Amino acid sequence: MEHHEESFITKYIFSKDHKTIGKQYLITGIVMAIFGGVLAGLFRINLAEPGFLTHEQYNALVTYHGAIMFFWVAMPILLGGFGNILIPLMIGARDMAFPTLNMISYWTFFLSTVILVLSMFVPGGGFAGGWTIYPPLSANPQSFMGAQLGTVLFLLAIALEFASMLMGGVNFVTTIFVMRAKGLSFMRLPIFIWMQLVASALFLFSVTPLIAGAIMLLMDILLGTHFFRVEAQKVGDPVLWQHLFWFFGHPEVYVILFPALGILYEIFTTYARRPVFSYKTVVYSTIVAGVLSFVVWAHHQFVAGINPISAMAFSVTTILISIPFSMQLVVLGLTLAGGSIRFTPAFLFGVSAFAMFIIGGLTGLPLGAVAADVYFHDTYFVVAHFHYTVFTIAVLSTIAGVYHWFPKMFGKRINDTFGKIHAILTLIFYNGFAFPAFFLGMAGHPRRYYTALELGYLQKYQWVHEIMTISALLLIITQVVFLFVFFYTIFAGKEEKEPNPWKSTTLEWLTPSPPPHLNWGNFAPIVENEPYEYAKNGKDQDYIPQGRLVKIKQKEPSAHH
Amino acid sequence: MLPADISAYGYLVDRVINISIGGIIIVGVISFAILIYMLIAFSKSKNPHPLSEVPPLLKKVVLIDYVMIIFDILLLVISSYAWFFFFIRPTDKIKKEIVQKGEDYIEVRVIGRQYFWTFHYPGKDGRFGTADDFKLGNLMIVPQDTNVFVEIESKDVLHSFFIPSARMKYDAIPGRKTHLWFKLVEAGEYEIVCAELCGAMHYNMKAVLRVVPKNEFKNWLEQPYNFAERKNLIQEVKMR
Ligand code: HEM
Ligand SMILES: [Cu+2]
Ligand SMILES: [Cu+2]
């Protein structure tokens, strides 16, 4: 095999190798997760002990927390991290279709991260108008102490982040379409790959209106136009922004949900030793849910001045979309039926995620039923509901994936006992901070409130806020410990030489850990089987790998040299 | 946990809330029971080798999908009914019905600003734009057992007019007028809050809702310029 001399810079920094880029995304995302979590810890302290922060700081921290968790944690980890590392490995490719674009994508993302963090500390303070950036609040800089520079930088950071994810999306779709190994037809793709494909497509289709909207918003701020602003005779339309934002925003939730579900399918099959209960149901219901996700956006605007008849129509589509998801969860759950479950850390995180998705999914129904949403809209019930979905996506599922693929990525293995304790503590503290929010929402507690003590009918619930804060702080401490263990294991952890420690079927487990540059050396994978051939009786093992490696005759074809 | 309902029709919303929450608790508990059963029955220690077929009884779990479809339809029907009742029927029609039933109504205009609510009353003659119109700051007084039609507007950013005890909420939007309608039956003092992020003091943008017996309201209309009260309220807000 031809040997490529690589300097430190091209190997670890400006690398075009999908695995290195994936790890860069993963690690940036994990660091930002701790950052976003610490922000949450700070404003949670304020909810227990009002006065800890100023009003402006409170709003800014909530805003940055939300934006960071979506755009700098969930997306980079699930798409940029797992997507980049696993797509080529799972489909038997040597790299992404466009490795240079991939590198540019990461560094654009990195730049967006720097600008975002900077925007918090410029004179005037960071942007404080909520992660949904609703104008006119977001378009009238004087509304929050003239924080114009912070706002502009915040929007710029988001724009760059989208640009980087767009480059990634193009890469993912192309790679999955044209670089699959011999024999890997679409209906044999591991579900994780399907999920990445649908997620990338959703992102590509939904983001354009928002980019247009963001440009209009920037013009309102910088040039004084009136797309969304209202001033005496010049009447813009603030509701227009909400349409543009949620036309993107709702599919965006599925852009991060699908890859997370994909991780859970890989984990459930591997550790329960069973095939997916119904592969086709998963594929079709994912596509149907993806298409439907474009016609539910106005459920965020039921009481925001939209036509009441169309509100009712959006209520119908929203309740309707719960059906493909209930099908998915049933299939995922039944994948355990008849299995022989190994309770590894990855499985514990995976099954917690599954259980929490049940809560998150079901509690969407009271919000989708338009008449109940009149009461619940913009209360802590919403905060509880979306933390049961997005925290599950961005934390439980991703950590499950980290434990599962850690040996493949780094050739090391995180201590199992630590992993199990980590999983149990995370589940407990997570519910401790998120579940009580349902009660606060029932009691009519509006969200984005600096404190509830100003409202007579909420004062008696202050102890609930205190419990939530304690739980949240313990949760954050647990994750900080995990961060240390994660880095410790990368540098000094126990080696895991076995390429397939979990006896998994998919292609990535055929190559050594960590995989060499261009993944397969002098071999090429060919696919002969379905993705999840577990529980096969009459064989010497209980599983059949999806494919095998065959030696290639000529010199190794190279992806980008 | 819901605050006591003080309105005549809030039960329509509560019904949707109760049925939806009750339903999801039932489905949730069943799902968790099945999950826990599977985790125990199919753990490696209980079941060292995976079965080659899913046990037939467990295949029936897919029935949950059908249960969910039926539940969804039920939920949509009761929810749409309540929504139709409050928001889809044209205001003129509602007013006509009210008059036919021999009930009264009043109209109030609500204006949201950072960070206070102003309530405009048409005065004794019941018509806006006449000399007896008056305003209140952060205080809304409405007669008991009387229908109230509010027109909501904002003078700066988005706000949301939320009366938890009446199960009613609607956004205040600059450049548009939005509407709510309710009828309160319990006299007393309640809270009106803002439910849409509007800036630093969003959490403090609240008003008092005072529901008074009809005759008391009438007497008060005779002497509406309780100016001291109004000025204090507005000043208090500005100082914060
Ligand atoms: C350490 C764990 C976390 C804690 C303690 C936490 C706590 C909170 C709280 C209390 C709020 C509501 C603040 C308010 O309305 O005043 C909030 C908002 C939010 N959280 Fe989290 N959260 C955590 C993790 C996450 C994760 C993992 C996500 C994932 C994507 C997330 C996404 C959001 C979003 C989008 C908002 C809305 C922000 C806004 O209103 O603009 N959070 N969080
Ligand atoms: Cu949505
Ligand atoms: Cu407000």
PDB file of C-alpha atoms in Angstrom, chain A residues 55-56 59 63 128-130 132 134-137 140 143-145 230 235-240 242 268 272-274 277 301-309 311-312 315-316 319-320 322-323 326-328 330 333-343 347 351 354-356 358-359 362-366 368-379 381 438-452 454-458 461 534-537 542, chain B residues 1-3 12-14 16-18 20-21 23-29 31-32 34-35 38-45 47-55 58-66 68-69 71-73 75-76 78-84 86-89 114-115 154-160 162-178 180 190-207 240:
ATOM      1  CA  HIS A  55     -32.476  40.436  33.700  1.00  0.00           C
ATOM      2  CA  GLU A  56     -30.495  40.951  30.521  1.00  0.00           C
ATOM      3  CA  ASN A  59     -32.487  36.349  28.758  1.00  0.00           C
ATOM      4  CA  THR A  63     -31.080  32.445  24.228  1.00  0.00           C
ATOM      5  CA  ALA A 128     -31.111  38.169  24.274  1.00  0.00           C
ATOM      6  CA  GLY A 129     -34.203  37.747  22.131  1.00  0.00           C
ATOM      7  CA  GLY A 130     -34.701  33.989  22.456  1.00  0.00           C
ATOM      8  CA  THR A 132     -36.378  31.838  17.906  1.00  0.00           C
ATOM      9  CA  TYR A 134     -38.656  36.824  16.966  1.00  0.00           C
ATOM     10  CA  PRO A 135     -38.817  40.364  15.621  1.00  0.00           C
ATOM     11  CA  PRO A 136     -39.594  43.145  16.393  1.00  0.00           C
ATOM     12  CA  LEU A 137     -37.728  42.399  19.632  1.00  0.00           C
ATOM     13  CA  ASN A 140     -35.176  46.735  17.325  1.00  0.00           C
ATOM     14  CA  SER A 143     -35.239  46.845  22.830  1.00  0.00           C
ATOM     15  CA  PHE A 144     -32.533  45.258  24.820  1.00  0.00           C
ATOM     16  CA  MET A 145     -30.018  47.881  25.760  1.00  0.00           C
ATOM     17  CA  VAL A 230     -43.367  48.208  12.740  1.00  0.00           C
ATOM     18  CA  VAL A 235     -45.828  48.405   8.961  1.00  0.00           C
ATOM     19  CA  GLY A 236     -43.777  45.297   8.545  1.00  0.00           C
ATOM     20  CA  ASP A 237     -45.093  41.923   9.505  1.00  0.00           C
ATOM     21  CA  PRO A 238     -43.552  40.239  12.537  1.00  0.00           C
ATOM     22  CA  VAL A 239     -45.620  37.116  11.939  1.00  0.00           C
ATOM     23  CA  LEU A 240     -43.916  36.588   8.576  1.00  0.00           C
ATOM     24  CA  GLN A 242     -42.433  33.210  12.485  1.00  0.00           C
ATOM     25  CA  PHE A 268     -30.932  -2.019  20.079  1.00  0.00           C
ATOM     26  CA  ALA A 272     -30.526  -7.310  22.000  1.00  0.00           C
ATOM     27  CA  ARG A 273     -29.138  -9.621  19.278  1.00  0.00           C
ATOM     28  CA  ARG A 274     -32.307  -9.240  17.228  1.00  0.00           C
ATOM     29  CA  PHE A 277     -38.762  -5.659  14.130  1.00  0.00           C
ATOM     30  CA  GLN A 301     -48.245  29.953  16.074  1.00  0.00           C
ATOM     31  CA  PHE A 302     -51.751  28.829  17.026  1.00  0.00           C
ATOM     32  CA  VAL A 303     -52.346  31.982  19.060  1.00  0.00           C
ATOM     33  CA  ALA A 304     -50.061  34.254  17.052  1.00  0.00           C
ATOM     34  CA  GLY A 305     -52.572  35.871  14.781  1.00  0.00           C
ATOM     35  CA  ILE A 306     -52.834  33.255  12.053  1.00  0.00           C
ATOM     36  CA  ASN A 307     -56.182  32.452  10.505  1.00  0.00           C
ATOM     37  CA  PRO A 308     -58.064  30.279  13.023  1.00  0.00           C
ATOM     38  CA  ILE A 309     -59.213  27.865  10.334  1.00  0.00           C
ATOM     39  CA  ALA A 311     -54.699  26.834  12.853  1.00  0.00           C
ATOM     40  CA  MET A 312     -57.188  23.985  12.987  1.00  0.00           C
ATOM     41  CA  SER A 315     -53.555  20.972  14.437  1.00  0.00           C
ATOM     42  CA  VAL A 316     -54.771  18.075  12.294  1.00  0.00           C
ATOM     43  CA  ILE A 319     -51.648  15.142  15.454  1.00  0.00           C
ATOM     44  CA  LEU A 320     -51.325  13.140  12.248  1.00  0.00           C
ATOM     45  CA  SER A 322     -47.645  11.439  15.679  1.00  0.00           C
ATOM     46  CA  ILE A 323     -48.744   8.293  13.848  1.00  0.00           C
ATOM     47  CA  SER A 326     -45.710   5.942  17.229  1.00  0.00           C
ATOM     48  CA  MET A 327     -45.071   3.307  14.542  1.00  0.00           C
ATOM     49  CA  GLN A 328     -41.343   3.953  14.804  1.00  0.00           C
ATOM     50  CA  VAL A 330     -43.286   0.478  18.506  1.00  0.00           C
ATOM     51  CA  GLY A 333     -39.321  -1.287  21.206  1.00  0.00           C
ATOM     52  CA  LEU A 334     -40.280  -4.612  19.671  1.00  0.00           C
ATOM     53  CA  THR A 335     -36.727  -5.018  18.437  1.00  0.00           C
ATOM     54  CA  LEU A 336     -36.020  -6.052  22.026  1.00  0.00           C
ATOM     55  CA  ALA A 337     -38.737  -8.720  21.972  1.00  0.00           C
ATOM     56  CA  GLY A 338     -37.224 -12.173  22.013  1.00  0.00           C
ATOM     57  CA  GLY A 339     -33.736 -10.768  22.368  1.00  0.00           C
ATOM     58  CA  SER A 340     -30.906 -11.572  24.697  1.00  0.00           C
ATOM     59  CA  ILE A 341     -30.098  -8.151  26.039  1.00  0.00           C
ATOM     60  CA  ARG A 342     -26.591  -7.124  27.105  1.00  0.00           C
ATOM     61  CA  PHE A 343     -26.803  -4.207  29.497  1.00  0.00           C
ATOM     62  CA  PHE A 347     -27.538   0.030  25.767  1.00  0.00           C
ATOM     63  CA  VAL A 351     -32.911   2.354  26.331  1.00  0.00           C
ATOM     64  CA  PHE A 354     -36.115   5.240  24.044  1.00  0.00           C
ATOM     65  CA  ALA A 355     -38.110   5.567  27.270  1.00  0.00           C
ATOM     66  CA  MET A 356     -37.698   9.333  27.318  1.00  0.00           C
ATOM     67  CA  ILE A 358     -42.037   7.932  24.723  1.00  0.00           C
ATOM     68  CA  ILE A 359     -42.621  10.743  27.214  1.00  0.00           C
ATOM     69  CA  LEU A 362     -46.791  11.600  23.992  1.00  0.00           C
ATOM     70  CA  THR A 363     -46.618  15.032  25.582  1.00  0.00           C
ATOM     71  CA  GLY A 364     -46.643  16.542  22.118  1.00  0.00           C
ATOM     72  CA  LEU A 365     -50.300  15.589  21.805  1.00  0.00           C
ATOM     73  CA  PRO A 366     -51.703  18.083  24.345  1.00  0.00           C
ATOM     74  CA  GLY A 368     -50.804  19.713  19.098  1.00  0.00           C
ATOM     75  CA  ALA A 369     -54.467  19.748  20.141  1.00  0.00           C
ATOM     76  CA  VAL A 370     -55.075  23.378  19.363  1.00  0.00           C
ATOM     77  CA  ALA A 371     -57.582  24.125  22.145  1.00  0.00           C
ATOM     78  CA  ALA A 372     -55.301  22.762  24.862  1.00  0.00           C
ATOM     79  CA  ASP A 373     -52.372  24.640  23.368  1.00  0.00           C
ATOM     80  CA  VAL A 374     -54.183  27.915  23.994  1.00  0.00           C
ATOM     81  CA  TYR A 375     -53.362  27.232  27.614  1.00  0.00           C
ATOM     82  CA  PHE A 376     -50.024  25.447  27.240  1.00  0.00           C
ATOM     83  CA  HIS A 377     -48.443  27.643  24.588  1.00  0.00           C
ATOM     84  CA  ASP A 378     -45.274  29.355  25.866  1.00  0.00           C
ATOM     85  CA  THR A 379     -45.504  27.756  29.305  1.00  0.00           C
ATOM     86  CA  PHE A 381     -45.196  22.516  29.661  1.00  0.00           C
ATOM     87  CA  PHE A 438     -44.727  19.590  33.328  1.00  0.00           C
ATOM     88  CA  PHE A 439     -46.324  20.535  36.647  1.00  0.00           C
ATOM     89  CA  LEU A 440     -45.157  24.124  36.375  1.00  0.00           C
ATOM     90  CA  GLY A 441     -46.663  24.259  32.910  1.00  0.00           C
ATOM     91  CA  MET A 442     -49.957  22.878  34.162  1.00  0.00           C
ATOM     92  CA  ALA A 443     -49.920  25.592  36.804  1.00  0.00           C
ATOM     93  CA  GLY A 444     -49.647  28.200  34.053  1.00  0.00           C
ATOM     94  CA  HIS A 445     -45.978  29.174  34.471  1.00  0.00           C
ATOM     95  CA  PRO A 446     -44.868  31.079  31.346  1.00  0.00           C
ATOM     96  CA  ARG A 447     -41.448  30.257  29.936  1.00  0.00           C
ATOM     97  CA  ARG A 448     -38.463  32.607  29.636  1.00  0.00           C
ATOM     98  CA  TYR A 449     -39.253  34.037  33.062  1.00  0.00           C
ATOM     99  CA  TYR A 450     -36.467  35.450  35.157  1.00  0.00           C
ATOM    100  CA  THR A 451     -38.354  34.379  38.245  1.00  0.00           C
ATOM    101  CA  ALA A 452     -41.829  33.154  39.130  1.00  0.00           C
ATOM    102  CA  GLU A 454     -43.540  38.080  40.905  1.00  0.00           C
ATOM    103  CA  LEU A 455     -46.718  36.137  40.211  1.00  0.00           C
ATOM    104  CA  GLY A 456     -48.976  35.369  43.141  1.00  0.00           C
ATOM    105  CA  TYR A 457     -50.361  32.148  41.753  1.00  0.00           C
ATOM    106  CA  LEU A 458     -46.873  30.735  41.184  1.00  0.00           C
ATOM    107  CA  TYR A 461     -44.133  26.484  43.424  1.00  0.00           C
ATOM    108  CA  TYR A 534     -28.955 -11.524  14.316  1.00  0.00           C
ATOM    109  CA  ALA A 535     -30.645 -14.488  15.994  1.00  0.00           C
ATOM    110  CA  LYS A 536     -29.715 -16.835  13.159  1.00  0.00           C
ATOM    111  CA  ASN A 537     -30.114 -20.365  14.376  1.00  0.00           C
ATOM    112  CA  ASP A 542     -25.596 -15.879  16.461  1.00  0.00           C
TER     113      ASP A 542
ATOM    114  CA  MET B   1     -52.388  21.837  39.308  1.00  0.00           C
ATOM    115  CA  LEU B   2     -54.361  23.988  36.917  1.00  0.00           C
ATOM    116  CA  PRO B   3     -55.423  27.179  38.685  1.00  0.00           C
ATOM    117  CA  LEU B  12     -64.095  23.332  27.155  1.00  0.00           C
ATOM    118  CA  VAL B  13     -60.335  23.841  27.267  1.00  0.00           C
ATOM    119  CA  ASP B  14     -59.988  21.855  30.476  1.00  0.00           C
ATOM    120  CA  VAL B  16     -59.243  18.817  26.074  1.00  0.00           C
ATOM    121  CA  ILE B  17     -56.423  19.111  28.607  1.00  0.00           C
ATOM    122  CA  ASN B  18     -57.818  16.393  30.833  1.00  0.00           C
ATOM    123  CA  SER B  20     -55.255  14.454  26.355  1.00  0.00           C
ATOM    124  CA  ILE B  21     -53.226  14.185  29.561  1.00  0.00           C
ATOM    125  CA  GLY B  23     -54.942   9.446  27.551  1.00  0.00           C
ATOM    126  CA  ILE B  24     -51.213   9.869  27.313  1.00  0.00           C
ATOM    127  CA  ILE B  25     -50.746   8.774  30.920  1.00  0.00           C
ATOM    128  CA  ILE B  26     -52.595   5.541  30.154  1.00  0.00           C
ATOM    129  CA  VAL B  27     -50.659   4.885  26.944  1.00  0.00           C
ATOM    130  CA  GLY B  28     -47.416   5.875  28.662  1.00  0.00           C
ATOM    131  CA  VAL B  29     -47.925   3.561  31.625  1.00  0.00           C
ATOM    132  CA  SER B  31     -45.742   1.274  27.182  1.00  0.00           C
ATOM    133  CA  PHE B  32     -43.447   1.495  30.173  1.00  0.00           C
ATOM    134  CA  ILE B  34     -44.235  -3.564  28.363  1.00  0.00           C
ATOM    135  CA  LEU B  35     -40.737  -2.112  28.133  1.00  0.00           C
ATOM    136  CA  MET B  38     -39.103  -7.000  28.012  1.00  0.00           C
ATOM    137  CA  LEU B  39     -35.982  -5.732  29.740  1.00  0.00           C
ATOM    138  CA  ILE B  40     -36.425  -8.359  32.446  1.00  0.00           C
ATOM    139  CA  ALA B  41     -37.691 -11.267  30.366  1.00  0.00           C
ATOM    140  CA  PHE B  42     -35.136 -10.815  27.598  1.00  0.00           C
ATOM    141  CA  SER B  43     -32.081  -9.928  29.606  1.00  0.00           C
ATOM    142  CA  LYS B  44     -29.083 -12.066  28.821  1.00  0.00           C
ATOM    143  CA  SER B  45     -29.276 -13.798  32.184  1.00  0.00           C
ATOM    144  CA  ASN B  47     -32.617 -15.506  27.988  1.00  0.00           C
ATOM    145  CA  PRO B  48     -29.028 -16.464  27.068  1.00  0.00           C
ATOM    146  CA  HIS B  49     -29.802 -16.891  23.353  1.00  0.00           C
ATOM    147  CA  PRO B  50     -32.056 -14.710  21.250  1.00  0.00           C
ATOM    148  CA  LEU B  51     -35.230 -16.312  19.960  1.00  0.00           C
ATOM    149  CA  SER B  52     -35.527 -16.601  16.204  1.00  0.00           C
ATOM    150  CA  GLU B  53     -39.131 -15.342  16.282  1.00  0.00           C
ATOM    151  CA  VAL B  54     -40.846 -12.576  18.225  1.00  0.00           C
ATOM    152  CA  PRO B  55     -43.251 -14.168  20.748  1.00  0.00           C
ATOM    153  CA  LEU B  58     -45.708  -9.339  21.892  1.00  0.00           C
ATOM    154  CA  LYS B  59     -46.477  -8.929  18.204  1.00  0.00           C
ATOM    155  CA  LYS B  60     -49.854  -7.657  19.392  1.00  0.00           C
ATOM    156  CA  VAL B  61     -48.102  -4.597  20.784  1.00  0.00           C
ATOM    157  CA  VAL B  62     -48.513  -3.036  17.335  1.00  0.00           C
ATOM    158  CA  LEU B  63     -52.124  -2.545  18.401  1.00  0.00           C
ATOM    159  CA  ILE B  64     -50.819   0.519  20.239  1.00  0.00           C
ATOM    160  CA  ASP B  65     -50.612   2.191  16.832  1.00  0.00           C
ATOM    161  CA  TYR B  66     -54.326   1.651  16.267  1.00  0.00           C
ATOM    162  CA  MET B  68     -53.192   5.950  19.074  1.00  0.00           C
ATOM    163  CA  ILE B  69     -55.068   6.587  15.837  1.00  0.00           C
ATOM    164  CA  PHE B  71     -57.213   8.474  20.446  1.00  0.00           C
ATOM    165  CA  ASP B  72     -55.887  11.075  17.985  1.00  0.00           C
ATOM    166  CA  ILE B  73     -59.235  11.295  16.231  1.00  0.00           C
ATOM    167  CA  LEU B  75     -58.691  14.375  20.609  1.00  0.00           C
ATOM    168  CA  LEU B  76     -59.020  16.249  17.328  1.00  0.00           C
ATOM    169  CA  ILE B  78     -63.067  17.658  21.062  1.00  0.00           C
ATOM    170  CA  SER B  79     -60.221  20.058  20.491  1.00  0.00           C
ATOM    171  CA  SER B  80     -61.622  21.356  17.216  1.00  0.00           C
ATOM    172  CA  TYR B  81     -65.024  21.819  18.822  1.00  0.00           C
ATOM    173  CA  ALA B  82     -63.574  24.037  21.545  1.00  0.00           C
ATOM    174  CA  TRP B  83     -61.442  25.935  19.061  1.00  0.00           C
ATOM    175  CA  PHE B  84     -64.439  26.498  16.812  1.00  0.00           C
ATOM    176  CA  PHE B  86     -63.897  30.316  20.842  1.00  0.00           C
ATOM    177  CA  PHE B  87     -62.019  31.353  17.760  1.00  0.00           C
ATOM    178  CA  ILE B  88     -63.638  30.375  14.487  1.00  0.00           C
ATOM    179  CA  ARG B  89     -67.177  31.653  14.974  1.00  0.00           C
ATOM    180  CA  GLN B 114     -42.770  47.077  27.378  1.00  0.00           C
ATOM    181  CA  TYR B 115     -43.633  46.302  30.193  1.00  0.00           C
ATOM    182  CA  SER B 154     -49.079  46.005  20.827  1.00  0.00           C
ATOM    183  CA  LYS B 155     -47.253  49.276  20.521  1.00  0.00           C
ATOM    184  CA  ASP B 156     -43.731  47.871  20.381  1.00  0.00           C
ATOM    185  CA  VAL B 157     -42.725  44.200  20.357  1.00  0.00           C
ATOM    186  CA  LEU B 158     -44.682  40.975  20.637  1.00  0.00           C
ATOM    187  CA  HIS B 159     -46.451  40.241  23.899  1.00  0.00           C
ATOM    188  CA  SER B 160     -49.003  37.633  24.781  1.00  0.00           C
ATOM    189  CA  PHE B 162     -52.571  35.373  29.129  1.00  0.00           C
ATOM    190  CA  ILE B 163     -55.225  34.835  31.814  1.00  0.00           C
ATOM    191  CA  PRO B 164     -54.359  31.449  33.335  1.00  0.00           C
ATOM    192  CA  SER B 165     -57.507  31.290  35.454  1.00  0.00           C
ATOM    193  CA  ALA B 166     -59.659  31.793  32.379  1.00  0.00           C
ATOM    194  CA  ARG B 167     -57.645  29.431  30.128  1.00  0.00           C
ATOM    195  CA  MET B 168     -57.266  32.204  27.571  1.00  0.00           C
ATOM    196  CA  LYS B 169     -54.271  33.498  25.728  1.00  0.00           C
ATOM    197  CA  TYR B 170     -53.583  35.444  22.572  1.00  0.00           C
ATOM    198  CA  ASP B 171     -50.568  37.304  21.220  1.00  0.00           C
ATOM    199  CA  ALA B 172     -50.376  41.073  21.093  1.00  0.00           C
ATOM    200  CA  ILE B 173     -48.841  41.973  17.746  1.00  0.00           C
ATOM    201  CA  PRO B 174     -47.687  45.387  16.570  1.00  0.00           C
ATOM    202  CA  GLY B 175     -49.558  46.468  13.467  1.00  0.00           C
ATOM    203  CA  ARG B 176     -52.424  44.015  13.935  1.00  0.00           C
ATOM    204  CA  LYS B 177     -55.442  43.661  16.126  1.00  0.00           C
ATOM    205  CA  THR B 178     -56.225  40.298  17.627  1.00  0.00           C
ATOM    206  CA  LEU B 180     -60.338  37.166  22.589  1.00  0.00           C
ATOM    207  CA  TYR B 190     -56.719  37.299  39.485  1.00  0.00           C
ATOM    208  CA  GLU B 191     -53.583  37.745  37.440  1.00  0.00           C
ATOM    209  CA  ILE B 192     -52.950  38.607  33.824  1.00  0.00           C
ATOM    210  CA  VAL B 193     -49.443  37.844  32.616  1.00  0.00           C
ATOM    211  CA  CYS B 194     -47.318  38.168  29.503  1.00  0.00           C
ATOM    212  CA  ALA B 195     -46.488  34.910  27.785  1.00  0.00           C
ATOM    213  CA  GLU B 196     -44.286  36.056  24.912  1.00  0.00           C
ATOM    214  CA  LEU B 197     -40.690  37.133  25.496  1.00  0.00           C
ATOM    215  CA  CYS B 198     -40.710  40.916  25.206  1.00  0.00           C
ATOM    216  CA  GLY B 199     -37.450  41.991  26.793  1.00  0.00           C
ATOM    217  CA  ALA B 200     -35.662  42.252  30.095  1.00  0.00           C
ATOM    218  CA  MET B 201     -38.727  42.705  32.312  1.00  0.00           C
ATOM    219  CA  HIS B 202     -40.932  40.220  30.494  1.00  0.00           C
ATOM    220  CA  TYR B 203     -41.466  38.242  33.709  1.00  0.00           C
ATOM    221  CA  ASN B 204     -42.817  41.337  35.397  1.00  0.00           C
ATOM    222  CA  MET B 205     -45.351  42.386  32.797  1.00  0.00           C
ATOM    223  CA  LYS B 206     -48.466  41.583  34.724  1.00  0.00           C
ATOM    224  CA  ALA B 207     -51.815  43.137  35.441  1.00  0.00           C
ATOM    225  CA  ARG B 240     -39.414  49.041  38.111  1.00  0.00           C
TER     226      ARG B 240
END
